[in-house]
Amino acid sequence: MYVGGIPYFYYSGMFYRSYNNNQYEVIRPPIGAVVTELPADAQGVIVDGDEYFLSYGTYYRAYVNENHQLVYEVVGEQ
């Protein structure tokens, strides 16, 4: 996936960046990334009356996209 023109890889709730000839490192989710599933440890939280999901210090917001699919957007960090 691309976020802000930068390529990222996403697998099983984790984001990765490639570097140095096909080596990968786990990174914090980029703000604005949209995924179809949350990390397994994500828990619902209420912030200022709105529901978010929190996983390892990253906040996700659920919404239904233009294809009527439930997705989650990375919206912030703790």
JSON list of N, CA and C in Angstrom, two decimals:
[
{"chain": "A", "resi": 1, "resn": "MET", "atom": "N", "xyz": [0.84, -1.18, 0.00]},
{"chain": "A", "resi": 1, "resn": "MET", "atom": "CA", "xyz": [0.00, 0.00, 0.00]},
{"chain": "A", "resi": 1, "resn": "MET", "atom": "C", "xyz": [0.88, 1.24, 0.00]},
{"chain": "A", "resi": 2, "resn": "TYR", "atom": "N", "xyz": [0.32, 2.31, -0.51]},
{"chain": "A", "resi": 2, "resn": "TYR", "atom": "CA", "xyz": [1.02, 3.60, -0.51]},
{"chain": "A", "resi": 2, "resn": "TYR", "atom": "C", "xyz": [0.27, 4.56, 0.39]},
{"chain": "A", "resi": 3, "resn": "VAL", "atom": "N", "xyz": [0.99, 5.29, 1.21]},
{"chain": "A", "resi": 3, "resn": "VAL", "atom": "CA", "xyz": [0.43, 6.35, 2.05]},
{"chain": "A", "resi": 3, "resn": "VAL", "atom": "C", "xyz": [1.30, 7.57, 1.81]},
{"chain": "A", "resi": 4, "resn": "GLY", "atom": "N", "xyz": [0.70, 8.62, 1.28]},
{"chain": "A", "resi": 4, "resn": "GLY", "atom": "CA", "xyz": [1.46, 9.83, 0.98]},
{"chain": "A", "resi": 4, "resn": "GLY", "atom": "C", "xyz": [2.56, 9.58, -0.04]},
{"chain": "A", "resi": 5, "resn": "GLY", "atom": "N", "xyz": [2.32, 8.64, -0.96]},
{"chain": "A", "resi": 5, "resn": "GLY", "atom": "CA", "xyz": [3.29, 8.34, -2.00]},
{"chain": "A", "resi": 5, "resn": "GLY", "atom": "C", "xyz": [4.43, 7.43, -1.56]},
{"chain": "A", "resi": 6, "resn": "ILE", "atom": "N", "xyz": [4.42, 6.98, -0.31]},
{"chain": "A", "resi": 6, "resn": "ILE", "atom": "CA", "xyz": [5.49, 6.12, 0.22]},
{"chain": "A", "resi": 6, "resn": "ILE", "atom": "C", "xyz": [4.96, 4.69, 0.30]},
{"chain": "A", "resi": 7, "resn": "PRO", "atom": "N", "xyz": [5.72, 3.71, -0.21]},
{"chain": "A", "resi": 7, "resn": "PRO", "atom": "CA", "xyz": [5.25, 2.32, -0.15]},
{"chain": "A", "resi": 7, "resn": "PRO", "atom": "C", "xyz": [5.44, 1.70, 1.24]},
{"chain": "A", "resi": 8, "resn": "TYR", "atom": "N", "xyz": [4.40, 0.99, 1.69]},
{"chain": "A", "resi": 8, "resn": "TYR", "atom": "CA", "xyz": [4.42, 0.26, 2.95]},
{"chain": "A", "resi": 8, "resn": "TYR", "atom": "C", "xyz": [3.89, -1.14, 2.68]},
{"chain": "A", "resi": 9, "resn": "PHE", "atom": "N", "xyz": [4.26, -2.06, 3.53]},
{"chain": "A", "resi": 9, "resn": "PHE", "atom": "CA", "xyz": [3.72, -3.41, 3.49]},
{"chain": "A", "resi": 9, "resn": "PHE", "atom": "C", "xyz": [2.93, -3.62, 4.76]},
{"chain": "A", "resi": 10, "resn": "TYR", "atom": "N", "xyz": [1.83, -4.36, 4.66]},
{"chain": "A", "resi": 10, "resn": "TYR", "atom": "CA", "xyz": [0.96, -4.62, 5.81]},
{"chain": "A", "resi": 10, "resn": "TYR", "atom": "C", "xyz": [0.62, -6.09, 5.82]},
{"chain": "A", "resi": 11, "resn": "TYR", "atom": "N", "xyz": [0.87, -6.74, 6.95]},
{"chain": "A", "resi": 11, "resn": "TYR", "atom": "CA", "xyz": [0.54, -8.15, 7.06]},
{"chain": "A", "resi": 11, "resn": "TYR", "atom": "C", "xyz": [0.22, -8.48, 8.51]},
{"chain": "A", "resi": 12, "resn": "SER", "atom": "N", "xyz": [-0.93, -9.10, 8.73]},
{"chain": "A", "resi": 12, "resn": "SER", "atom": "CA", "xyz": [-1.32, -9.58, 10.05]},
{"chain": "A", "resi": 12, "resn": "SER", "atom": "C", "xyz": [-1.24, -8.49, 11.13]},
{"chain": "A", "resi": 13, "resn": "GLY", "atom": "N", "xyz": [-1.71, -7.29, 10.78]},
{"chain": "A", "resi": 13, "resn": "GLY", "atom": "CA", "xyz": [-1.76, -6.20, 11.74]},
{"chain": "A", "resi": 13, "resn": "GLY", "atom": "C", "xyz": [-0.48, -5.42, 11.92]},
{"chain": "A", "resi": 14, "resn": "MET", "atom": "N", "xyz": [0.56, -5.73, 11.16]},
{"chain": "A", "resi": 14, "resn": "MET", "atom": "CA", "xyz": [1.85, -5.06, 11.30]},
{"chain": "A", "resi": 14, "resn": "MET", "atom": "C", "xyz": [2.22, -4.34, 10.00]},
{"chain": "A", "resi": 15, "resn": "PHE", "atom": "N", "xyz": [2.86, -3.19, 10.14]},
{"chain": "A", "resi": 15, "resn": "PHE", "atom": "CA", "xyz": [3.35, -2.43, 8.99]},
{"chain": "A", "resi": 15, "resn": "PHE", "atom": "C", "xyz": [4.86, -2.62, 8.87]},
{"chain": "A", "resi": 16, "resn": "TYR", "atom": "N", "xyz": [5.32, -2.67, 7.62]},
{"chain": "A", "resi": 16, "resn": "TYR", "atom": "CA", "xyz": [6.74, -2.88, 7.34]},
{"chain": "A", "resi": 16, "resn": "TYR", "atom": "C", "xyz": [7.19, -1.90, 6.26]},
{"chain": "A", "resi": 17, "resn": "ARG", "atom": "N", "xyz": [8.47, -1.60, 6.28]},
{"chain": "A", "resi": 17, "resn": "ARG", "atom": "CA", "xyz": [9.13, -0.83, 5.20]},
{"chain": "A", "resi": 17, "resn": "ARG", "atom": "C", "xyz": [10.30, -1.67, 4.73]},
{"chain": "A", "resi": 18, "resn": "SER", "atom": "N", "xyz": [10.55, -1.62, 3.43]},
{"chain": "A", "resi": 18, "resn": "SER", "atom": "CA", "xyz": [11.72, -2.34, 2.93]},
{"chain": "A", "resi": 18, "resn": "SER", "atom": "C", "xyz": [12.93, -1.41, 2.93]},
{"chain": "A", "resi": 19, "resn": "TYR", "atom": "N", "xyz": [14.09, -1.99, 3.09]},
{"chain": "A", "resi": 19, "resn": "TYR", "atom": "CA", "xyz": [15.35, -1.25, 3.03]},
{"chain": "A", "resi": 19, "resn": "TYR", "atom": "C", "xyz": [16.46, -2.22, 2.65]},
{"chain": "A", "resi": 20, "resn": "ASN", "atom": "N", "xyz": [17.50, -1.73, 2.12]},
{"chain": "A", "resi": 20, "resn": "ASN", "atom": "CA", "xyz": [18.72, -2.49, 1.89]},
{"chain": "A", "resi": 20, "resn": "ASN", "atom": "C", "xyz": [18.49, -3.84, 1.20]},
{"chain": "A", "resi": 21, "resn": "ASN", "atom": "N", "xyz": [18.03, -3.79, -0.03]},
{"chain": "A", "resi": 21, "resn": "ASN", "atom": "CA", "xyz": [17.89, -5.00, -0.85]},
{"chain": "A", "resi": 21, "resn": "ASN", "atom": "C", "xyz": [16.99, -6.08, -0.24]},
{"chain": "A", "resi": 22, "resn": "ASN", "atom": "N", "xyz": [15.71, -5.78, -0.15]},
{"chain": "A", "resi": 22, "resn": "ASN", "atom": "CA", "xyz": [14.68, -6.74, 0.28]},
{"chain": "A", "resi": 22, "resn": "ASN", "atom": "C", "xyz": [14.76, -7.17, 1.73]},
{"chain": "A", "resi": 23, "resn": "GLN", "atom": "N", "xyz": [15.31, -6.34, 2.60]},
{"chain": "A", "resi": 23, "resn": "GLN", "atom": "CA", "xyz": [15.18, -6.57, 4.03]},
{"chain": "A", "resi": 23, "resn": "GLN", "atom": "C", "xyz": [14.04, -5.68, 4.51]},
{"chain": "A", "resi": 24, "resn": "TYR", "atom": "N", "xyz": [13.37, -6.09, 5.59]},
{"chain": "A", "resi": 24, "resn": "TYR", "atom": "CA", "xyz": [12.20, -5.37, 6.07]},
{"chain": "A", "resi": 24, "resn": "TYR", "atom": "C", "xyz": [12.34, -5.06, 7.55]},
{"chain": "A", "resi": 25, "resn": "GLU", "atom": "N", "xyz": [11.73, -3.95, 7.94]},
{"chain": "A", "resi": 25, "resn": "GLU", "atom": "CA", "xyz": [11.69, -3.59, 9.36]},
{"chain": "A", "resi": 25, "resn": "GLU", "atom": "C", "xyz": [10.25, -3.27, 9.73]},
{"chain": "A", "resi": 26, "resn": "VAL", "atom": "N", "xyz": [9.87, -3.64, 10.95]},
{"chain": "A", "resi": 26, "resn": "VAL", "atom": "CA", "xyz": [8.54, -3.31, 11.47]},
{"chain": "A", "resi": 26, "resn": "VAL", "atom": "C", "xyz": [8.56, -1.84, 11.86]},
{"chain": "A", "resi": 27, "resn": "ILE", "atom": "N", "xyz": [7.51, -1.12, 11.48]},
{"chain": "A", "resi": 27, "resn": "ILE", "atom": "CA", "xyz": [7.43, 0.31, 11.79]},
{"chain": "A", "resi": 27, "resn": "ILE", "atom": "C", "xyz": [6.08, 0.63, 12.42]},
{"chain": "A", "resi": 28, "resn": "ARG", "atom": "N", "xyz": [5.97, 1.84, 12.96]},
{"chain": "A", "resi": 28, "resn": "ARG", "atom": "CA", "xyz": [4.68, 2.33, 13.45]},
{"chain": "A", "resi": 28, "resn": "ARG", "atom": "C", "xyz": [3.77, 2.55, 12.25]},
{"chain": "A", "resi": 29, "resn": "PRO", "atom": "N", "xyz": [2.49, 2.29, 12.40]},
{"chain": "A", "resi": 29, "resn": "PRO", "atom": "CA", "xyz": [1.57, 2.51, 11.29]},
{"chain": "A", "resi": 29, "resn": "PRO", "atom": "C", "xyz": [1.57, 3.97, 10.84]},
{"chain": "A", "resi": 30, "resn": "PRO", "atom": "N", "xyz": [1.62, 4.22, 9.54]},
{"chain": "A", "resi": 30, "resn": "PRO", "atom": "CA", "xyz": [1.60, 5.60, 9.06]},
{"chain": "A", "resi": 30, "resn": "PRO", "atom": "C", "xyz": [0.21, 6.20, 9.18]},
{"chain": "A", "resi": 31, "resn": "ILE", "atom": "N", "xyz": [0.14, 7.45, 9.64]},
{"chain": "A", "resi": 31, "resn": "ILE", "atom": "CA", "xyz": [-1.14, 8.15, 9.74]},
{"chain": "A", "resi": 31, "resn": "ILE", "atom": "C", "xyz": [-1.76, 8.22, 8.35]},
{"chain": "A", "resi": 32, "resn": "GLY", "atom": "N", "xyz": [-3.04, 7.88, 8.27]},
{"chain": "A", "resi": 32, "resn": "GLY", "atom": "CA", "xyz": [-3.76, 7.91, 7.00]},
{"chain": "A", "resi": 32, "resn": "GLY", "atom": "C", "xyz": [-3.87, 6.56, 6.33]},
{"chain": "A", "resi": 33, "resn": "ALA", "atom": "N", "xyz": [-3.11, 5.56, 6.80]},
{"chain": "A", "resi": 33, "resn": "ALA", "atom": "CA", "xyz": [-3.22, 4.21, 6.22]},
{"chain": "A", "resi": 33, "resn": "ALA", "atom": "C", "xyz": [-4.60, 3.65, 6.52]},
{"chain": "A", "resi": 34, "resn": "VAL", "atom": "N", "xyz": [-5.15, 2.92, 5.56]},
{"chain": "A", "resi": 34, "resn": "VAL", "atom": "CA", "xyz": [-6.47, 2.30, 5.72]},
{"chain": "A", "resi": 34, "resn": "VAL", "atom": "C", "xyz": [-6.31, 0.80, 5.53]},
{"chain": "A", "resi": 35, "resn": "VAL", "atom": "N", "xyz": [-6.80, 0.02, 6.51]},
{"chain": "A", "resi": 35, "resn": "VAL", "atom": "CA", "xyz": [-6.68, -1.44, 6.48]},
{"chain": "A", "resi": 35, "resn": "VAL", "atom": "C", "xyz": [-8.06, -2.07, 6.68]},
{"chain": "A", "resi": 36, "resn": "THR", "atom": "N", "xyz": [-8.17, -3.33, 6.29]},
{"chain": "A", "resi": 36, "resn": "THR", "atom": "CA", "xyz": [-9.46, -4.02, 6.39]},
{"chain": "A", "resi": 36, "resn": "THR", "atom": "C", "xyz": [-9.62, -4.81, 7.67]},
{"chain": "A", "resi": 37, "resn": "GLU", "atom": "N", "xyz": [-8.53, -4.95, 8.42]},
{"chain": "A", "resi": 37, "resn": "GLU", "atom": "CA", "xyz": [-8.62, -5.64, 9.71]},
{"chain": "A", "resi": 37, "resn": "GLU", "atom": "C", "xyz": [-7.70, -4.97, 10.72]},
{"chain": "A", "resi": 38, "resn": "LEU", "atom": "N", "xyz": [-8.11, -5.07, 11.97]},
{"chain": "A", "resi": 38, "resn": "LEU", "atom": "CA", "xyz": [-7.32, -4.49, 13.05]},
{"chain": "A", "resi": 38, "resn": "LEU", "atom": "C", "xyz": [-6.30, -5.51, 13.56]},
{"chain": "A", "resi": 39, "resn": "PRO", "atom": "N", "xyz": [-5.23, -5.03, 14.20]},
{"chain": "A", "resi": 39, "resn": "PRO", "atom": "CA", "xyz": [-4.34, -5.96, 14.88]},
{"chain": "A", "resi": 39, "resn": "PRO", "atom": "C", "xyz": [-5.13, -6.75, 15.93]},
{"chain": "A", "resi": 40, "resn": "ALA", "atom": "N", "xyz": [-4.71, -7.96, 16.19]},
{"chain": "A", "resi": 40, "resn": "ALA", "atom": "CA", "xyz": [-5.45, -8.85, 17.09]},
{"chain": "A", "resi": 40, "resn": "ALA", "atom": "C", "xyz": [-5.64, -8.28, 18.49]},
{"chain": "A", "resi": 41, "resn": "ASP", "atom": "N", "xyz": [-4.72, -7.44, 18.96]},
{"chain": "A", "resi": 41, "resn": "ASP", "atom": "CA", "xyz": [-4.80, -6.92, 20.33]},
{"chain": "A", "resi": 41, "resn": "ASP", "atom": "C", "xyz": [-5.61, -5.62, 20.43]},
{"chain": "A", "resi": 42, "resn": "ALA", "atom": "N", "xyz": [-6.14, -5.10, 19.34]},
{"chain": "A", "resi": 42, "resn": "ALA", "atom": "CA", "xyz": [-6.84, -3.81, 19.35]},
{"chain": "A", "resi": 42, "resn": "ALA", "atom": "C", "xyz": [-8.05, -3.85, 20.29]},
{"chain": "A", "resi": 43, "resn": "GLN", "atom": "N", "xyz": [-8.21, -2.79, 21.06]},
{"chain": "A", "resi": 43, "resn": "GLN", "atom": "CA", "xyz": [-9.33, -2.69, 21.99]},
{"chain": "A", "resi": 43, "resn": "GLN", "atom": "C", "xyz": [-10.06, -1.38, 21.75]},
{"chain": "A", "resi": 44, "resn": "GLY", "atom": "N", "xyz": [-11.38, -1.43, 21.85]},
{"chain": "A", "resi": 44, "resn": "GLY", "atom": "CA", "xyz": [-12.19, -0.24, 21.69]},
{"chain": "A", "resi": 44, "resn": "GLY", "atom": "C", "xyz": [-11.99, 0.73, 22.84]},
{"chain": "A", "resi": 45, "resn": "VAL", "atom": "N", "xyz": [-11.88, 2.01, 22.52]},
{"chain": "A", "resi": 45, "resn": "VAL", "atom": "CA", "xyz": [-11.75, 3.07, 23.53]},
{"chain": "A", "resi": 45, "resn": "VAL", "atom": "C", "xyz": [-12.62, 4.25, 23.10]},
{"chain": "A", "resi": 46, "resn": "ILE", "atom": "N", "xyz": [-13.06, 5.02, 24.07]},
{"chain": "A", "resi": 46, "resn": "ILE", "atom": "CA", "xyz": [-13.84, 6.23, 23.79]},
{"chain": "A", "resi": 46, "resn": "ILE", "atom": "C", "xyz": [-12.96, 7.44, 24.08]},
{"chain": "A", "resi": 47, "resn": "VAL", "atom": "N", "xyz": [-12.83, 8.32, 23.10]},
{"chain": "A", "resi": 47, "resn": "VAL", "atom": "CA", "xyz": [-12.05, 9.55, 23.25]},
{"chain": "A", "resi": 47, "resn": "VAL", "atom": "C", "xyz": [-12.94, 10.71, 22.84]},
{"chain": "A", "resi": 48, "resn": "ASP", "atom": "N", "xyz": [-13.20, 11.62, 23.78]},
{"chain": "A", "resi": 48, "resn": "ASP", "atom": "CA", "xyz": [-14.07, 12.77, 23.53]},
{"chain": "A", "resi": 48, "resn": "ASP", "atom": "C", "xyz": [-15.41, 12.36, 22.92]},
{"chain": "A", "resi": 49, "resn": "GLY", "atom": "N", "xyz": [-15.95, 11.23, 23.40]},
{"chain": "A", "resi": 49, "resn": "GLY", "atom": "CA", "xyz": [-17.26, 10.76, 22.95]},
{"chain": "A", "resi": 49, "resn": "GLY", "atom": "C", "xyz": [-17.25, 9.98, 21.65]},
{"chain": "A", "resi": 50, "resn": "ASP", "atom": "N", "xyz": [-16.10, 9.81, 21.02]},
{"chain": "A", "resi": 50, "resn": "ASP", "atom": "CA", "xyz": [-16.00, 9.06, 19.76]},
{"chain": "A", "resi": 50, "resn": "ASP", "atom": "C", "xyz": [-15.29, 7.73, 20.01]},
{"chain": "A", "resi": 51, "resn": "GLU", "atom": "N", "xyz": [-15.71, 6.69, 19.26]},
{"chain": "A", "resi": 51, "resn": "GLU", "atom": "CA", "xyz": [-15.10, 5.38, 19.43]},
{"chain": "A", "resi": 51, "resn": "GLU", "atom": "C", "xyz": [-13.90, 5.20, 18.50]},
{"chain": "A", "resi": 52, "resn": "TYR", "atom": "N", "xyz": [-12.82, 4.70, 19.06]},
{"chain": "A", "resi": 52, "resn": "TYR", "atom": "CA", "xyz": [-11.61, 4.37, 18.32]},
{"chain": "A", "resi": 52, "resn": "TYR", "atom": "C", "xyz": [-11.16, 2.99, 18.76]},
{"chain": "A", "resi": 53, "resn": "PHE", "atom": "N", "xyz": [-10.17, 2.47, 18.08]},
{"chain": "A", "resi": 53, "resn": "PHE", "atom": "CA", "xyz": [-9.54, 1.23, 18.48]},
{"chain": "A", "resi": 53, "resn": "PHE", "atom": "C", "xyz": [-8.08, 1.53, 18.73]},
{"chain": "A", "resi": 54, "resn": "LEU", "atom": "N", "xyz": [-7.54, 0.99, 19.81]},
{"chain": "A", "resi": 54, "resn": "LEU", "atom": "CA", "xyz": [-6.17, 1.28, 20.21]},
{"chain": "A", "resi": 54, "resn": "LEU", "atom": "C", "xyz": [-5.34, 0.00, 20.19]},
{"chain": "A", "resi": 55, "resn": "SER", "atom": "N", "xyz": [-4.20, 0.06, 19.51]},
{"chain": "A", "resi": 55, "resn": "SER", "atom": "CA", "xyz": [-3.28, -1.07, 19.45]},
{"chain": "A", "resi": 55, "resn": "SER", "atom": "C", "xyz": [-1.85, -0.54, 19.50]},
{"chain": "A", "resi": 56, "resn": "TYR", "atom": "N", "xyz": [-1.10, -0.95, 20.51]},
{"chain": "A", "resi": 56, "resn": "TYR", "atom": "CA", "xyz": [0.31, -0.56, 20.66]},
{"chain": "A", "resi": 56, "resn": "TYR", "atom": "C", "xyz": [0.53, 0.94, 20.46]},
{"chain": "A", "resi": 57, "resn": "GLY", "atom": "N", "xyz": [-0.34, 1.74, 21.05]},
{"chain": "A", "resi": 57, "resn": "GLY", "atom": "CA", "xyz": [-0.19, 3.18, 21.00]},
{"chain": "A", "resi": 57, "resn": "GLY", "atom": "C", "xyz": [-0.70, 3.84, 19.73]},
{"chain": "A", "resi": 58, "resn": "THR", "atom": "N", "xyz": [-1.34, 3.09, 18.85]},
{"chain": "A", "resi": 58, "resn": "THR", "atom": "CA", "xyz": [-1.88, 3.64, 17.60]},
{"chain": "A", "resi": 58, "resn": "THR", "atom": "C", "xyz": [-3.40, 3.60, 17.64]},
{"chain": "A", "resi": 59, "resn": "TYR", "atom": "N", "xyz": [-4.03, 4.72, 17.26]},
{"chain": "A", "resi": 59, "resn": "TYR", "atom": "CA", "xyz": [-5.48, 4.81, 17.20]},
{"chain": "A", "resi": 59, "resn": "TYR", "atom": "C", "xyz": [-5.98, 4.57, 15.78]},
{"chain": "A", "resi": 60, "resn": "TYR", "atom": "N", "xyz": [-7.03, 3.76, 15.69]},
{"chain": "A", "resi": 60, "resn": "TYR", "atom": "CA", "xyz": [-7.71, 3.48, 14.42]},
{"chain": "A", "resi": 60, "resn": "TYR", "atom": "C", "xyz": [-9.16, 3.94, 14.53]},
{"chain": "A", "resi": 61, "resn": "ARG", "atom": "N", "xyz": [-9.71, 4.44, 13.42]},
{"chain": "A", "resi": 61, "resn": "ARG", "atom": "CA", "xyz": [-11.12, 4.84, 13.36]},
{"chain": "A", "resi": 61, "resn": "ARG", "atom": "C", "xyz": [-11.80, 3.96, 12.33]},
{"chain": "A", "resi": 62, "resn": "ALA", "atom": "N", "xyz": [-12.93, 3.36, 12.71]},
{"chain": "A", "resi": 62, "resn": "ALA", "atom": "CA", "xyz": [-13.70, 2.51, 11.79]},
{"chain": "A", "resi": 62, "resn": "ALA", "atom": "C", "xyz": [-14.65, 3.36, 10.96]},
{"chain": "A", "resi": 63, "resn": "TYR", "atom": "N", "xyz": [-14.81, 3.00, 9.70]},
{"chain": "A", "resi": 63, "resn": "TYR", "atom": "CA", "xyz": [-15.83, 3.61, 8.85]},
{"chain": "A", "resi": 63, "resn": "TYR", "atom": "C", "xyz": [-16.13, 2.68, 7.68]},
{"chain": "A", "resi": 64, "resn": "VAL", "atom": "N", "xyz": [-17.22, 2.94, 6.99]},
{"chain": "A", "resi": 64, "resn": "VAL", "atom": "CA", "xyz": [-17.60, 2.17, 5.82]},
{"chain": "A", "resi": 64, "resn": "VAL", "atom": "C", "xyz": [-17.16, 2.96, 4.59]},
{"chain": "A", "resi": 65, "resn": "ASN", "atom": "N", "xyz": [-16.35, 2.32, 3.73]},
{"chain": "A", "resi": 65, "resn": "ASN", "atom": "CA", "xyz": [-15.81, 3.02, 2.57]},
{"chain": "A", "resi": 65, "resn": "ASN", "atom": "C", "xyz": [-16.83, 3.05, 1.42]},
{"chain": "A", "resi": 66, "resn": "GLU", "atom": "N", "xyz": [-16.41, 3.60, 0.28]},
{"chain": "A", "resi": 66, "resn": "GLU", "atom": "CA", "xyz": [-17.30, 3.77, -0.87]},
{"chain": "A", "resi": 66, "resn": "GLU", "atom": "C", "xyz": [-17.75, 2.44, -1.47]},
{"chain": "A", "resi": 67, "resn": "ASN", "atom": "N", "xyz": [-17.05, 1.36, -1.13]},
{"chain": "A", "resi": 67, "resn": "ASN", "atom": "CA", "xyz": [-17.43, 0.02, -1.59]},
{"chain": "A", "resi": 67, "resn": "ASN", "atom": "C", "xyz": [-18.28, -0.73, -0.56]},
{"chain": "A", "resi": 68, "resn": "HIS", "atom": "N", "xyz": [-18.76, 0.01, 0.44]},
{"chain": "A", "resi": 68, "resn": "HIS", "atom": "CA", "xyz": [-19.61, -0.53, 1.51]},
{"chain": "A", "resi": 68, "resn": "HIS", "atom": "C", "xyz": [-18.87, -1.58, 2.35]},
{"chain": "A", "resi": 69, "resn": "GLN", "atom": "N", "xyz": [-17.57, -1.41, 2.50]},
{"chain": "A", "resi": 69, "resn": "GLN", "atom": "CA", "xyz": [-16.73, -2.31, 3.25]},
{"chain": "A", "resi": 69, "resn": "GLN", "atom": "C", "xyz": [-16.28, -1.62, 4.54]},
{"chain": "A", "resi": 70, "resn": "LEU", "atom": "N", "xyz": [-16.33, -2.34, 5.65]},
{"chain": "A", "resi": 70, "resn": "LEU", "atom": "CA", "xyz": [-15.84, -1.80, 6.92]},
{"chain": "A", "resi": 70, "resn": "LEU", "atom": "C", "xyz": [-14.32, -1.78, 6.87]},
{"chain": "A", "resi": 71, "resn": "VAL", "atom": "N", "xyz": [-13.74, -0.60, 7.11]},
{"chain": "A", "resi": 71, "resn": "VAL", "atom": "CA", "xyz": [-12.29, -0.43, 7.10]},
{"chain": "A", "resi": 71, "resn": "VAL", "atom": "C", "xyz": [-11.87, 0.38, 8.32]},
{"chain": "A", "resi": 72, "resn": "TYR", "atom": "N", "xyz": [-10.56, 0.43, 8.56]},
{"chain": "A", "resi": 72, "resn": "TYR", "atom": "CA", "xyz": [-10.01, 1.13, 9.71]},
{"chain": "A", "resi": 72, "resn": "TYR", "atom": "C", "xyz": [-8.88, 2.03, 9.26]},
{"chain": "A", "resi": 73, "resn": "GLU", "atom": "N", "xyz": [-8.98, 3.30, 9.65]},
{"chain": "A", "resi": 73, "resn": "GLU", "atom": "CA", "xyz": [-7.95, 4.27, 9.28]},
{"chain": "A", "resi": 73, "resn": "GLU", "atom": "C", "xyz": [-7.08, 4.60, 10.47]},
{"chain": "A", "resi": 74, "resn": "VAL", "atom": "N", "xyz": [-5.78, 4.65, 10.25]},
{"chain": "A", "resi": 74, "resn": "VAL", "atom": "CA", "xyz": [-4.85, 5.08, 11.29]},
{"chain": "A", "resi": 74, "resn": "VAL", "atom": "C", "xyz": [-5.00, 6.59, 11.45]},
{"chain": "A", "resi": 75, "resn": "VAL", "atom": "N", "xyz": [-5.39, 7.02, 12.66]},
{"chain": "A", "resi": 75, "resn": "VAL", "atom": "CA", "xyz": [-5.69, 8.44, 12.85]},
{"chain": "A", "resi": 75, "resn": "VAL", "atom": "C", "xyz": [-4.81, 9.13, 13.88]},
{"chain": "A", "resi": 76, "resn": "GLY", "atom": "N", "xyz": [-4.01, 8.39, 14.64]},
{"chain": "A", "resi": 76, "resn": "GLY", "atom": "CA", "xyz": [-3.17, 9.06, 15.62]},
{"chain": "A", "resi": 76, "resn": "GLY", "atom": "C", "xyz": [-2.37, 8.10, 16.47]},
{"chain": "A", "resi": 77, "resn": "GLU", "atom": "N", "xyz": [-1.53, 8.69, 17.31]},
{"chain": "A", "resi": 77, "resn": "GLU", "atom": "CA", "xyz": [-0.68, 7.92, 18.22]},
{"chain": "A", "resi": 77, "resn": "GLU", "atom": "C", "xyz": [-0.85, 8.46, 19.63]},
{"chain": "A", "resi": 78, "resn": "GLN", "atom": "N", "xyz": [-0.57, 7.61, 20.59]},
{"chain": "A", "resi": 78, "resn": "GLN", "atom": "CA", "xyz": [-0.63, 8.01, 22.00]},
{"chain": "A", "resi": 78, "resn": "GLN", "atom": "C", "xyz": [0.53, 8.88, 22.34]}
]
